[in-house]
Amino acid sequence: MSNKVHLGHTARKRFGQNFLTDQGVISSIVGAIAPDNNHVMVEIGPGLGALTEPVADMIDNLTVVELDRDLVKRLQYHPILKDKLTIHQGDALQFDFGQLQQAGKKMKVFGNLPYNISTPLMFHLFEFAEQIETMHFMLQKEVVLRLSASPGTKAYGRLTVMAQYYCQVVPVLEVPPESFTPAPKVDSAVIRLLPFEVKPWPCKDVHVLRHLVTTAFNMRRKTLRNNLKTLLSDEDFVTLQVDSSLRPEQISVPQYVAMANMLCDKKD
Ligand code: SAM
């Protein structure tokens, strides 16, 4: 099948370009995003504008971050969009989303994300969680399952713990490959991430939590005691009332936060 999808644009695999073409799916996503002028609306990877057009139609201004220079040019000359868009050409992974916040206005961030960078992009966005009201992302279904997984399941891992530390995670919609051109090889799904206003399990230093969780999941088949032996002693696990003979996927988010806070206290 040809990858030439729209007015001569050829989808670029290296930019993860799978353009949404199913109007029903587009309407459902826009409904979930609930665009409004009380938030700074931000789209990652607008592409040919499948979500950009209906969202921009509902608001005064939409900020977009797009890596592909050809697509940026098309947006700059788009007859309807050009007056509504603030366009940043560049890599969303390196983009300082904090600069977009306006006095009294949090961001609503959304996008049909390039799947090859979705996990690092998620970690990058968590750093701006306090300035974000909602995030809606189209992702590989497998990533949505990881984000929303419960302890004790195969999908539960580093991404799950960090996402659920920052956000309430709500799967919204499953989307089949035929809804895109070109069709991706995997199933997709839309997730809603709602950063907590007040974190249910506050951590004293999120960098410590991140390091601890990465270390814990280094070897999934080993016990927590084994994976964390350079960080926590048997005595620490007793104090924390965490069973160190369990595997990393059996440990809840508040338990990881409690371990990280103990490490922070030890450092002080
Ligand atoms: N939003 C469009 C749609 O739904 O049809 C396009 C989605 S397509 C899956 C991903 C989009 O992200 C493409 O426009 C691609 O060029 C852009 N993109 C890829 N890597 C990017 C990056 N690192 N930073 C910003 N945009 C990127």
Tab-separated table of C-alpha atoms and ligand atoms in Angstrom, residues 15-20 43 45-47 50 65-68 71 90-92 112-114 117, ligand 1:
chain	number	residue	atom	x	y	z
A	15	PHE	CA	8.827	10.104	12.522
A	16	GLY	CA	6.210	7.486	13.469
A	17	GLN	CA	3.717	8.955	11.007
A	18	ASN	CA	0.409	7.083	11.065
A	19	PHE	CA	-2.280	9.630	10.310
A	20	LEU	CA	-5.732	9.325	11.842
A	43	GLU	CA	-0.789	19.321	20.633
A	45	GLY	CA	2.751	15.976	16.504
A	46	PRO	CA	-0.154	17.671	14.674
A	47	GLY	CA	0.877	16.036	11.381
A	50	ALA	CA	-6.591	15.367	11.900
A	65	VAL	CA	5.065	20.995	18.538
A	66	GLU	CA	6.013	19.217	15.295
A	67	LEU	CA	9.381	17.777	14.267
A	68	ASP	CA	8.801	17.322	10.519
A	71	LEU	CA	4.494	19.326	7.885
A	90	GLY	CA	11.342	20.765	17.013
A	91	ASP	CA	11.639	17.594	19.037
A	92	ALA	CA	8.959	17.254	21.729
A	112	ASN	CA	-1.541	10.960	18.494
A	113	LEU	CA	2.029	10.246	19.508
A	114	PRO	CA	4.822	8.790	17.416
A	117	ILE	CA	9.256	7.832	21.334
B	1	SAM	N1	-1.736	14.108	14.766
B	1	SAM	C1	-1.626	13.499	13.454
B	1	SAM	C2	-2.762	12.518	13.259
B	1	SAM	O1	-3.362	12.124	14.266
B	1	SAM	O2	-3.031	12.143	12.136
B	1	SAM	C3	-0.274	12.831	13.245
B	1	SAM	C4	0.085	11.727	14.209
B	1	SAM	S1	1.536	10.815	13.788
B	1	SAM	C5	1.235	9.299	14.658
B	1	SAM	C6	2.834	11.519	14.816
B	1	SAM	C7	3.206	12.951	14.523
B	1	SAM	O3	4.277	13.338	15.404
B	1	SAM	C8	3.745	13.194	13.121
B	1	SAM	O4	3.221	14.390	12.619
B	1	SAM	C9	5.261	13.305	13.298
B	1	SAM	O5	5.911	14.063	12.306
B	1	SAM	C10	5.336	13.955	14.668
B	1	SAM	N2	6.593	13.682	15.399
B	1	SAM	C11	7.405	12.606	15.310
B	1	SAM	N3	8.427	12.682	16.179
B	1	SAM	C12	8.256	13.854	16.842
B	1	SAM	C13	8.997	14.524	17.865
B	1	SAM	N4	10.111	13.975	18.369
B	1	SAM	N5	8.566	15.722	18.300
B	1	SAM	C14	7.426	16.287	17.781
B	1	SAM	N6	6.692	15.702	16.814
B	1	SAM	C15	7.091	14.505	16.348
